[in-house]
Backbone as JSON, one array per atom type, in Angstrom:
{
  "sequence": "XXXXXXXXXXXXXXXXXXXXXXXXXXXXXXXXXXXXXXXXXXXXXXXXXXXXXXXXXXXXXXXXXXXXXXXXXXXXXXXXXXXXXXXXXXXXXXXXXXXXXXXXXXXXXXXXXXXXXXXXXXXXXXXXXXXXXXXXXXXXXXXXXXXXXXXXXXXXXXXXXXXXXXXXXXXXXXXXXXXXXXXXXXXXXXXXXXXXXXXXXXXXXXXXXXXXXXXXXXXX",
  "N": [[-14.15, -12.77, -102.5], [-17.1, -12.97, -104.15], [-19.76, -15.29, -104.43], [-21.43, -17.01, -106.93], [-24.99, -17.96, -107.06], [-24.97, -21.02, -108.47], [-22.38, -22.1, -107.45], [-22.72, -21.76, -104.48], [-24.82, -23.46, -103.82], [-23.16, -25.3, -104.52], [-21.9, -25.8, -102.11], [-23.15, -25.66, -99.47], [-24.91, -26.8, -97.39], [-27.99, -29.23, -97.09], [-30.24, -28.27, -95.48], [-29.08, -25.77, -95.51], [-29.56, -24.82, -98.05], [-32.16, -24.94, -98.23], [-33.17, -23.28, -96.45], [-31.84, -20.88, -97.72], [-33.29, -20.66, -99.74], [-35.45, -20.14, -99.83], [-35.56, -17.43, -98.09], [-34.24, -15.88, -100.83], [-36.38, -16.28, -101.86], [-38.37, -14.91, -100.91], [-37.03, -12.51, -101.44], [-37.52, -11.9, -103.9], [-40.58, -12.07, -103.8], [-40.92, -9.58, -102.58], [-39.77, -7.98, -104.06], [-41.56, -8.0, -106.54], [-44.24, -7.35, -105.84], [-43.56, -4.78, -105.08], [-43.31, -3.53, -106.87], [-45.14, -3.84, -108.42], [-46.93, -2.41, -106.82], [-45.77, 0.35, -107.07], [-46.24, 0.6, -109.47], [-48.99, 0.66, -110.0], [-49.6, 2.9, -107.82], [-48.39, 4.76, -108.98], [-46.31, 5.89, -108.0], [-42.76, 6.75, -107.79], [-39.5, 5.94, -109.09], [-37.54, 3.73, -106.37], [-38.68, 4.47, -104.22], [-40.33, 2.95, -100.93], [-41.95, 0.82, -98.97], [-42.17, 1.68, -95.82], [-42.21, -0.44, -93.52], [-39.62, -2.51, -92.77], [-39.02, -5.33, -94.92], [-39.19, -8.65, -94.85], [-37.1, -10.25, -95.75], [-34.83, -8.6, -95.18], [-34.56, -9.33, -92.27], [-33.76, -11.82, -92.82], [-31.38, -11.47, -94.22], [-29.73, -10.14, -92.12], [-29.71, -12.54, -90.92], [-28.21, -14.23, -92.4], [-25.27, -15.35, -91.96], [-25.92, -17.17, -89.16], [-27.27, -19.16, -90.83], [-26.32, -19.73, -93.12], [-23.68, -20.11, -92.63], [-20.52, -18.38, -91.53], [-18.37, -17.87, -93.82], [-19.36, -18.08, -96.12], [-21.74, -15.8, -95.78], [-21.37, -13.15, -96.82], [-22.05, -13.48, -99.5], [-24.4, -14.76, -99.71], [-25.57, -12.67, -98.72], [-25.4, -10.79, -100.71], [-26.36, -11.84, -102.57], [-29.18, -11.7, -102.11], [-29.79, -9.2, -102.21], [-29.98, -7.95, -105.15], [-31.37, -10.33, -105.77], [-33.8, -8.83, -104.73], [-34.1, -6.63, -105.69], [-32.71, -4.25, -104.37], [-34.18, -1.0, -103.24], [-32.79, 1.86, -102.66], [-33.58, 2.95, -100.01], [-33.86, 0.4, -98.45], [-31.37, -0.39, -98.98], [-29.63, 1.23, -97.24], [-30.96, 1.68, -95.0], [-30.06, -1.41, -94.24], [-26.86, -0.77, -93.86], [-26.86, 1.14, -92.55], [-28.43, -0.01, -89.91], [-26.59, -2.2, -89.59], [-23.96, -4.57, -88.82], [-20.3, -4.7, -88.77], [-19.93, -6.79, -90.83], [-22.5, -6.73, -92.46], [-22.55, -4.58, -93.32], [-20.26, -4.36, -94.96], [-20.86, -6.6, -97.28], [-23.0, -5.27, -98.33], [-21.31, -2.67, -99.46], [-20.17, -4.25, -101.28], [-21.58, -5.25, -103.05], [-22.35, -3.03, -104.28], [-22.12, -1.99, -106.64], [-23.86, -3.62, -108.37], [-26.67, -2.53, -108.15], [-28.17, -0.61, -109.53], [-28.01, 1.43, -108.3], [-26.92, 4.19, -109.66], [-25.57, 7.2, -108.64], [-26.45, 7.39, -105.9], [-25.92, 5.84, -103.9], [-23.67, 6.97, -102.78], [-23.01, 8.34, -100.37], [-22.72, 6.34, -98.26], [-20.69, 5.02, -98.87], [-18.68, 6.88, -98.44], [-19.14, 7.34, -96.47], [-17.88, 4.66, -94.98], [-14.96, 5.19, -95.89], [-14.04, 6.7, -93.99], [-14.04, 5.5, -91.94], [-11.51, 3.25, -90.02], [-11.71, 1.0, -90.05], [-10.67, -2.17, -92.22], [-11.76, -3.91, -93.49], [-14.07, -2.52, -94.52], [-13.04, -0.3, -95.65], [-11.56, -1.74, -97.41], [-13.77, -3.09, -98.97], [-14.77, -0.6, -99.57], [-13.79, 0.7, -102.16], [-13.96, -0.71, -104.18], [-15.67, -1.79, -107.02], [-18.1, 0.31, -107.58], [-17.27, 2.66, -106.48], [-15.24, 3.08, -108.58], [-16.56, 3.83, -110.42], [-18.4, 5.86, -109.52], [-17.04, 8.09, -107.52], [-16.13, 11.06, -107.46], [-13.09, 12.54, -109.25], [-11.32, 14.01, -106.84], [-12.49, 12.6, -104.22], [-12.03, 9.95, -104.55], [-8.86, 10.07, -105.11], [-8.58, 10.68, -102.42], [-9.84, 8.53, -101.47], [-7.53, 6.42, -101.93], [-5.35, 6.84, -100.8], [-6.04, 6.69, -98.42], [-6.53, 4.08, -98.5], [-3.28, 3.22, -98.46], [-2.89, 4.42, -96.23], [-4.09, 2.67, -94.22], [-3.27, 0.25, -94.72], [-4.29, -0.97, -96.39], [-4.1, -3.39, -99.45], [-3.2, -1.91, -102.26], [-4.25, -3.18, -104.82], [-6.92, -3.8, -103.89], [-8.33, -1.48, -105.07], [-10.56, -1.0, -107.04], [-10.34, -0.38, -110.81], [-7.92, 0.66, -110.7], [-5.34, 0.62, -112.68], [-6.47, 2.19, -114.41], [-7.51, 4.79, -113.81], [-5.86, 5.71, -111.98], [-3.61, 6.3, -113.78], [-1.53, 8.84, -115.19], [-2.3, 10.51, -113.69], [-1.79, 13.56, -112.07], [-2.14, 15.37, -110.1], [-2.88, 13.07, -108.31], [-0.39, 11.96, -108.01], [0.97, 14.06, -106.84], [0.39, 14.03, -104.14], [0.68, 11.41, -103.46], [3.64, 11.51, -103.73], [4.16, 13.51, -101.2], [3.47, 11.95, -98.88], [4.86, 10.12, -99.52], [7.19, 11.52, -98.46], [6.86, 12.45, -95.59], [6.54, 9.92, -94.51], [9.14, 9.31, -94.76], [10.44, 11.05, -93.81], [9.77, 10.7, -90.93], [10.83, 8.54, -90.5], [10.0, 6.32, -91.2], [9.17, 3.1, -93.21], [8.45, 3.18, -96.66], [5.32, 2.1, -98.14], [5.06, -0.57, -100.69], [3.28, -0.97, -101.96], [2.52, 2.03, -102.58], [4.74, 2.57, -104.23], [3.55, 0.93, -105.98], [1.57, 2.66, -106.79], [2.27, 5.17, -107.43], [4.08, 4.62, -109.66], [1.58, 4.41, -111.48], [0.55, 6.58, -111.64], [2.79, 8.04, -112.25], [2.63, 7.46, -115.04], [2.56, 8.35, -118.66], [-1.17, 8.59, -120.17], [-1.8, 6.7, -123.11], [-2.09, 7.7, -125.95], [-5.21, 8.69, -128.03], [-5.65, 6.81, -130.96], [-6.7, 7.37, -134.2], [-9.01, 6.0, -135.65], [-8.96, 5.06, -138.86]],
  "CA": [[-14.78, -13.01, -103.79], [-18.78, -12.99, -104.36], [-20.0, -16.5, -105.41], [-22.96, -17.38, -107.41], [-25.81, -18.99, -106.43], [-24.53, -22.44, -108.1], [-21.1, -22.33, -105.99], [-23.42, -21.82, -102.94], [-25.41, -24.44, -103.91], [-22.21, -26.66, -104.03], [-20.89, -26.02, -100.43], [-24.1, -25.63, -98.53], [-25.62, -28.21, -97.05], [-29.33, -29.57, -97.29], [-30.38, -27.09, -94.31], [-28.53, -24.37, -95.22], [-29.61, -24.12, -99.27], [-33.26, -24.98, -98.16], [-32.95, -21.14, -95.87], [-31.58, -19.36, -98.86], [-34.4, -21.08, -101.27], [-36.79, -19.54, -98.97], [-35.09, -16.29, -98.01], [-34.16, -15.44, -101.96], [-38.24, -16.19, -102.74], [-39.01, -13.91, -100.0], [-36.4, -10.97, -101.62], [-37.87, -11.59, -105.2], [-41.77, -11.37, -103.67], [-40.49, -8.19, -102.35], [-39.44, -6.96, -105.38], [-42.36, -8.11, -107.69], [-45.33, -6.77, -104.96], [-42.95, -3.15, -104.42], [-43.12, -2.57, -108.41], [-46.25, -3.62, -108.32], [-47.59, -0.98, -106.01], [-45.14, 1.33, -107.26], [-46.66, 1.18, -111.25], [-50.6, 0.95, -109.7], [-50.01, 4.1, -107.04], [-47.72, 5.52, -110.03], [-45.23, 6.3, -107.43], [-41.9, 7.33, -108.34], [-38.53, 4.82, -108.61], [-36.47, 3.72, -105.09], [-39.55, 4.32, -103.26], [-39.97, 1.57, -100.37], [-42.96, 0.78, -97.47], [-41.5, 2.02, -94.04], [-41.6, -1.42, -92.71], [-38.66, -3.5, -93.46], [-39.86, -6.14, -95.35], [-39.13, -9.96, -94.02], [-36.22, -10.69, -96.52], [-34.08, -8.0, -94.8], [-34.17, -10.15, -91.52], [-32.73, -12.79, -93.54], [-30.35, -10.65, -94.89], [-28.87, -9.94, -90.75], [-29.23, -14.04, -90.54], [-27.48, -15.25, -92.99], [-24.49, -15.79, -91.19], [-25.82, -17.95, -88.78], [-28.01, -20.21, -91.38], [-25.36, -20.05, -94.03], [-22.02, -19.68, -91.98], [-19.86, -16.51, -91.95], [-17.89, -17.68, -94.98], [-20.48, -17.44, -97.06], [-22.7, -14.77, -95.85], [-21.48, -12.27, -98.19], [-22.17, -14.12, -100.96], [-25.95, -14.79, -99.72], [-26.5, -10.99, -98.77], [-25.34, -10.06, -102.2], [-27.72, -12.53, -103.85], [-30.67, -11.14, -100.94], [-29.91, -7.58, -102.08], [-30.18, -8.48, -106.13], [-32.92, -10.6, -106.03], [-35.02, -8.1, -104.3], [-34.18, -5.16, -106.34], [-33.12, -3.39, -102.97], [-34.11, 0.01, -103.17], [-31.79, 2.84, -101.62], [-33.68, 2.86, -98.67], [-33.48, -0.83, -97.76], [-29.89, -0.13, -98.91], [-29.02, 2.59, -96.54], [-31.21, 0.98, -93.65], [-29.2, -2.4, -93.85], [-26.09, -0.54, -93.78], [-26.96, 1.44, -91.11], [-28.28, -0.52, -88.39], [-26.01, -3.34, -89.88], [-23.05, -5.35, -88.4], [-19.58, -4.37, -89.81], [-20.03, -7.73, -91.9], [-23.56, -6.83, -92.89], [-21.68, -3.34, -94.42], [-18.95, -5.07, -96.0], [-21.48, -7.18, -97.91], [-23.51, -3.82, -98.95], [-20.55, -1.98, -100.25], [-19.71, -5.08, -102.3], [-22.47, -5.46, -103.91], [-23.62, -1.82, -104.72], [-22.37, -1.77, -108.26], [-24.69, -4.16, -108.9], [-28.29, -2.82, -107.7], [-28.37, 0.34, -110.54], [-28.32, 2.77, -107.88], [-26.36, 5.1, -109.93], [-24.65, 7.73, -107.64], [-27.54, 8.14, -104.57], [-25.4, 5.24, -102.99], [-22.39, 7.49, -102.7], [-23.06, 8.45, -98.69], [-22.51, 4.76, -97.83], [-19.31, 4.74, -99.77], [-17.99, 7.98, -97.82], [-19.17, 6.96, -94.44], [-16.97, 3.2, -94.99], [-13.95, 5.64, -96.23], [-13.86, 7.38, -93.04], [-13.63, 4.34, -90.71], [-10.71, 2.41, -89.99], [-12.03, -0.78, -90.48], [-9.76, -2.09, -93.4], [-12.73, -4.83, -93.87], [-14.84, -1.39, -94.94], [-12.0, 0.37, -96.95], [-11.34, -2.87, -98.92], [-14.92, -3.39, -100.12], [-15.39, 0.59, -100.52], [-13.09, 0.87, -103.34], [-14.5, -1.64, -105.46], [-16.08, -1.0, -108.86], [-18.89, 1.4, -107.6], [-16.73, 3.69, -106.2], [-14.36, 3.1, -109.3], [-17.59, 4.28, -111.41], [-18.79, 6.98, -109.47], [-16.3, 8.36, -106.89], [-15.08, 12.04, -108.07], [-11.29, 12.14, -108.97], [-10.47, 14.0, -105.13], [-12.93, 11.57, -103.65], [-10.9, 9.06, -105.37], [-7.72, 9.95, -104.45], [-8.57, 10.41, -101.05], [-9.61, 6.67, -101.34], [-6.48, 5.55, -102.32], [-4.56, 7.12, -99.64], [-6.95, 6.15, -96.95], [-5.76, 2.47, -98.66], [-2.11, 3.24, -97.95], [-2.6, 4.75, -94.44], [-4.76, 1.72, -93.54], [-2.72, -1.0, -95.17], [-5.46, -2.43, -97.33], [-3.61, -3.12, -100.64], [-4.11, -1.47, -103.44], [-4.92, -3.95, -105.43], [-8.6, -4.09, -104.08], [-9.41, -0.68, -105.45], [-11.52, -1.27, -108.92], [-9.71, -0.37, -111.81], [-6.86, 1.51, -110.23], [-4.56, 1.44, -113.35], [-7.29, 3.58, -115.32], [-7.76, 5.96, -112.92], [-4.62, 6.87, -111.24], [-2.66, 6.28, -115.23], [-1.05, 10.38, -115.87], [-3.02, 11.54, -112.94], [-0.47, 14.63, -111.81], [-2.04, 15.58, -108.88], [-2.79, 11.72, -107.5], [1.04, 11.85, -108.29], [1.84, 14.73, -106.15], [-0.26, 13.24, -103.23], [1.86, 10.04, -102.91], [4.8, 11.91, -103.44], [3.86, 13.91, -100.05], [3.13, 10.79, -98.42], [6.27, 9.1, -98.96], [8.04, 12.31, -97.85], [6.38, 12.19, -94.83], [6.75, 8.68, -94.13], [10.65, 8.92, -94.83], [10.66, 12.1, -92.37], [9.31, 10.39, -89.54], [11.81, 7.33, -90.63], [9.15, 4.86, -91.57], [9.17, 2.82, -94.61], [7.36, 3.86, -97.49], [4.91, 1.06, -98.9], [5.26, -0.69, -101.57], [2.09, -0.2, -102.54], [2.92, 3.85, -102.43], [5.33, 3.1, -105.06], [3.05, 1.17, -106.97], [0.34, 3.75, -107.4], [3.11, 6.45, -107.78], [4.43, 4.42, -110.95], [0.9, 4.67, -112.36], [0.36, 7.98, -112.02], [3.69, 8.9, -113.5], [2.92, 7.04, -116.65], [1.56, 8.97, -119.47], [-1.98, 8.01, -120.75], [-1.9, 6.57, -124.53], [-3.0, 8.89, -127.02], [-5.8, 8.08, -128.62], [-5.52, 6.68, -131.89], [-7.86, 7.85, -135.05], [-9.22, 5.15, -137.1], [-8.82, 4.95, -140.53]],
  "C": [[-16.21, -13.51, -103.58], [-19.0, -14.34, -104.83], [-21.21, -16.53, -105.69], [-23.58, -18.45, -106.77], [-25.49, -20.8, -106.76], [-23.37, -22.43, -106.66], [-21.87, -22.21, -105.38], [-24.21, -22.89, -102.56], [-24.36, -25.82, -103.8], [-21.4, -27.11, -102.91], [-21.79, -26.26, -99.71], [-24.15, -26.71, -98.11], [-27.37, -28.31, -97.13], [-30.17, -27.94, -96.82], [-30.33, -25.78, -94.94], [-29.22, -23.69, -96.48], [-31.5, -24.09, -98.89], [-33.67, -23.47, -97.12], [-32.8, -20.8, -97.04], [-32.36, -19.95, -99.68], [-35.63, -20.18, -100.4], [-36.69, -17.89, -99.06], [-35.19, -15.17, -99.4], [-35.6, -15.8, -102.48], [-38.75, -15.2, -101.84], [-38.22, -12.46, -100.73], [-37.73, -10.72, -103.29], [-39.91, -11.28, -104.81], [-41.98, -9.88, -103.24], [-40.36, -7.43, -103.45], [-40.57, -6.69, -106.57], [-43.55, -7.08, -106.74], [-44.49, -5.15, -105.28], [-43.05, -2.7, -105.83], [-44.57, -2.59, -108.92], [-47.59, -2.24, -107.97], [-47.17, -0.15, -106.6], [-45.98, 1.77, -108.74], [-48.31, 1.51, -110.82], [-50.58, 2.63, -109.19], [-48.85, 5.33, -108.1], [-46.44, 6.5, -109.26], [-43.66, 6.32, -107.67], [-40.46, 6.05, -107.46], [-37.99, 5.23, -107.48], [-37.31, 4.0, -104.04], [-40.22, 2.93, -102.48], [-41.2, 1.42, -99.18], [-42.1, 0.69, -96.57], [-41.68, 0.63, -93.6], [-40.77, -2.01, -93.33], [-39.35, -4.6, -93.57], [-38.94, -7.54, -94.62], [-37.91, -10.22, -94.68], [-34.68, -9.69, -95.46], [-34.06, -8.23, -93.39], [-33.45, -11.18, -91.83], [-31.65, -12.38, -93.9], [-29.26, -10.79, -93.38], [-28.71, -11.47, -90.38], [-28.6, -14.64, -91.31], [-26.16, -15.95, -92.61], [-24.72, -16.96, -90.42], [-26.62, -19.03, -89.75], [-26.72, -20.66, -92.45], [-23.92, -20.33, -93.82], [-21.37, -18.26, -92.41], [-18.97, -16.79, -93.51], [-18.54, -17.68, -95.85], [-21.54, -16.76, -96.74], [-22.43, -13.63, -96.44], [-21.94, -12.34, -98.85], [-23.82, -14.24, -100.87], [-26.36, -13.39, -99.48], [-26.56, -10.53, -99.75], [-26.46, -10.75, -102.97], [-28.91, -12.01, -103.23], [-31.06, -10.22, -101.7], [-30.43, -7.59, -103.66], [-31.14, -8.72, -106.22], [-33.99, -9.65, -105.66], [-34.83, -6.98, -105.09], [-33.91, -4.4, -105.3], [-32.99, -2.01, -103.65], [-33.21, 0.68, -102.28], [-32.42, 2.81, -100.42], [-33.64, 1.99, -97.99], [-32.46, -0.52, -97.74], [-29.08, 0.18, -97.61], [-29.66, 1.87, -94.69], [-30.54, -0.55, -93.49], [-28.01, -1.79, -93.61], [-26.01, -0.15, -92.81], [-27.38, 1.4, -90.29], [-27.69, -2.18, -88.85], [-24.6, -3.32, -89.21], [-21.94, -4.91, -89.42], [-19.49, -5.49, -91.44], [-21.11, -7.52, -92.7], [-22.95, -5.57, -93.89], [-21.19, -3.69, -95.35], [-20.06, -5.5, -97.32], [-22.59, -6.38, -98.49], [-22.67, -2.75, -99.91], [-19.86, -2.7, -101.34], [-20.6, -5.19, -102.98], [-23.31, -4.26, -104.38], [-23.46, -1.58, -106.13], [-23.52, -2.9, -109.47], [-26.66, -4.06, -108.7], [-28.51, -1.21, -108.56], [-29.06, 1.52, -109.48], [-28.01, 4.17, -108.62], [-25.57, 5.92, -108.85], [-25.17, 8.09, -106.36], [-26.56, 7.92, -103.74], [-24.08, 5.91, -102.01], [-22.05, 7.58, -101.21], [-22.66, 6.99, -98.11], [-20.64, 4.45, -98.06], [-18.52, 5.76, -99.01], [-17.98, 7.48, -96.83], [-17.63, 5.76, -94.33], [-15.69, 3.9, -94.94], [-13.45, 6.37, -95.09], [-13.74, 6.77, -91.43], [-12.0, 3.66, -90.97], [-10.82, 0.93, -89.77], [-11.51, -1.25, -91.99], [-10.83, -3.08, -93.7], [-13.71, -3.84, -95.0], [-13.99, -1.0, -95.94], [-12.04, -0.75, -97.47], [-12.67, -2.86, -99.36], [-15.7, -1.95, -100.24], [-14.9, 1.29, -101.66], [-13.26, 0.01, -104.41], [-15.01, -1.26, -106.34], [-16.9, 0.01, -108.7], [-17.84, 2.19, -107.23], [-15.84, 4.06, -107.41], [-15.32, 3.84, -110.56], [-18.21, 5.8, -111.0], [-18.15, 8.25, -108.47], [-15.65, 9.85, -107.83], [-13.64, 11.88, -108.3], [-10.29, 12.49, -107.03], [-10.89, 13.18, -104.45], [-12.01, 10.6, -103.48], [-9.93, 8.69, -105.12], [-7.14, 9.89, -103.22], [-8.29, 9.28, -100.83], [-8.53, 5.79, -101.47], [-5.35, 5.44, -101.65], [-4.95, 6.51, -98.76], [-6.51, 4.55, -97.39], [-4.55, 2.44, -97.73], [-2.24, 3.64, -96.12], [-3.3, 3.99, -93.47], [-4.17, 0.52, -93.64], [-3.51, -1.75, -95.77], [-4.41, -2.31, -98.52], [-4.21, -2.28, -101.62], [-4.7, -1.74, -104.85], [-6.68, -4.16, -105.37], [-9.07, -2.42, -104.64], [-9.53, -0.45, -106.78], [-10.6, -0.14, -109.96], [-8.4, 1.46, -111.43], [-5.79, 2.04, -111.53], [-4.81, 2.59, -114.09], [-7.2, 4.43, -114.55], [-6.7, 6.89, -112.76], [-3.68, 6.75, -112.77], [-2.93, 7.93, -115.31], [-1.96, 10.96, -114.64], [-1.82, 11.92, -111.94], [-0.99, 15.25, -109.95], [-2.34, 14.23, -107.61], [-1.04, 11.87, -106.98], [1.89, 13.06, -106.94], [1.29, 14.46, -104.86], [0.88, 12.46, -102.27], [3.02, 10.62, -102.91], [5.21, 12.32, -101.27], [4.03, 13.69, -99.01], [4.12, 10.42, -98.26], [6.96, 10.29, -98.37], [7.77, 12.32, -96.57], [5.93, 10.93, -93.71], [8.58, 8.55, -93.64], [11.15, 10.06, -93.78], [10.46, 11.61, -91.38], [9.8, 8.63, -89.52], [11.37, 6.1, -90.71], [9.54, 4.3, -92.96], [8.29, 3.4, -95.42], [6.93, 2.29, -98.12], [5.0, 0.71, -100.39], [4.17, -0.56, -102.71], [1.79, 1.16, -103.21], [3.24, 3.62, -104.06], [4.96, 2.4, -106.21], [2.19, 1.85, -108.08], [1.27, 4.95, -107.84], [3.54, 5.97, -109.35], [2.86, 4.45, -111.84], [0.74, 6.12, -112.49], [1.35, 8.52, -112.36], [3.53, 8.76, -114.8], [2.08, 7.58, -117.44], [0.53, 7.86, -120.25], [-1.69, 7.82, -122.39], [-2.54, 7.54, -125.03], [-3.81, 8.17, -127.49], [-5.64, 8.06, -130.3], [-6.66, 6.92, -132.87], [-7.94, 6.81, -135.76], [-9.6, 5.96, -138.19], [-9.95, 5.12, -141.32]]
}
């Protein structure tokens, strides 16, 4: 779970909040200067100066200034305050630490990428790092993730053991979906052939996707 800047402010210590007071004025001069330039040279949104700017060193330290249990929580506020463009995005992700990932794919429904981010979200889905699958099923993916995408994702849950509880609004999604439904079926057959258990997880996503969606009702 992501905490706000108070909570961070109430665990830290002296040290630690006096780094992220610094760090988070360094994302937001980033952000004000880059829109700056961007409205003067009339250059076009998500565009970024090839050097990584100073905030996105902070971003790979927060761990040790803040501790690892809260360096999520400060990369997500890093990434925010600065407005990160897709290409900071995409360059923290990828020459980033599996923790520096994690803390990128959690926080992408919040930087109005719309769907650029999506490559980030595939790559994570295709590792077996269940740290990655759990925070690439979260609300962006739950927003922009095609339905096979989707369902892939939900498998790649089960055949990793992440629950399926972490993926963002699972009952909407998989609710009356017939071919999610024949998926998991598959799955458990294939589990019970090769004399494994079938998760329980399996058979919770299987009871959503049997259940028919509500009709919609006409107001009056």
């Amino acid at each position: 779970m992501l905490k706000s800047r108070k909570e961070l402010d109430a665990e830290l210590d002296g040290a630690a909040r006096a780094w992220l007071d610094g760090a988070l004025a360094e994302a937001a001069h980033d952000a004000t200067a880059r829109e700056a330039a961007r409205a003067q040279a009339g250059v076009g949104a998500g565009t970024t100066p090839p050097d990584s700017p100073p905030w996105e060193l902070r971003y790979a330290a927060a761990g040790r200034h803040c501790g690892t249990a809260h360096a999520d929580s400060v990369r997500s506020l890093l990434l925010i305050e600065a407005r990160a463009p897709l290409p900071s995005v995409t360059r923290l992700y990828e020459q980033g630490t599996a923790a520096e990932r994690r803390a990128v794919l959690l926080t992408l429904d919040r930087l109005g990428l719309g769907d650029r981010a999506l490559p980030l979200v595939e790559d994570a889905l295709r590792t077996n790092d269940t740290r990655l699958v759990a925070a690439a099923v979260g609300p962006y993916a739950a927003a922009h993730l095609d339905p096979h995408a989707w369902r892939h994702a939900v498998l790649k849950c089960l055949f990793t053991g992440v629950p399926v509880d972490a993926v963002a609004r699972l009952g909407e999604r998989a609710r009356g979906d017939a071919e999610l439904a024949r998926m998991l079926r598959d799955f458990a057959a294939e589990r019970t052939a090769a004399g494994r258990d079938v998760p329980a997880d399996l058979r919770t996503a299987l009871a959503l996707a049997l259940t028919t969606p509500a009709a919609p009702t006409e107001e009056s």
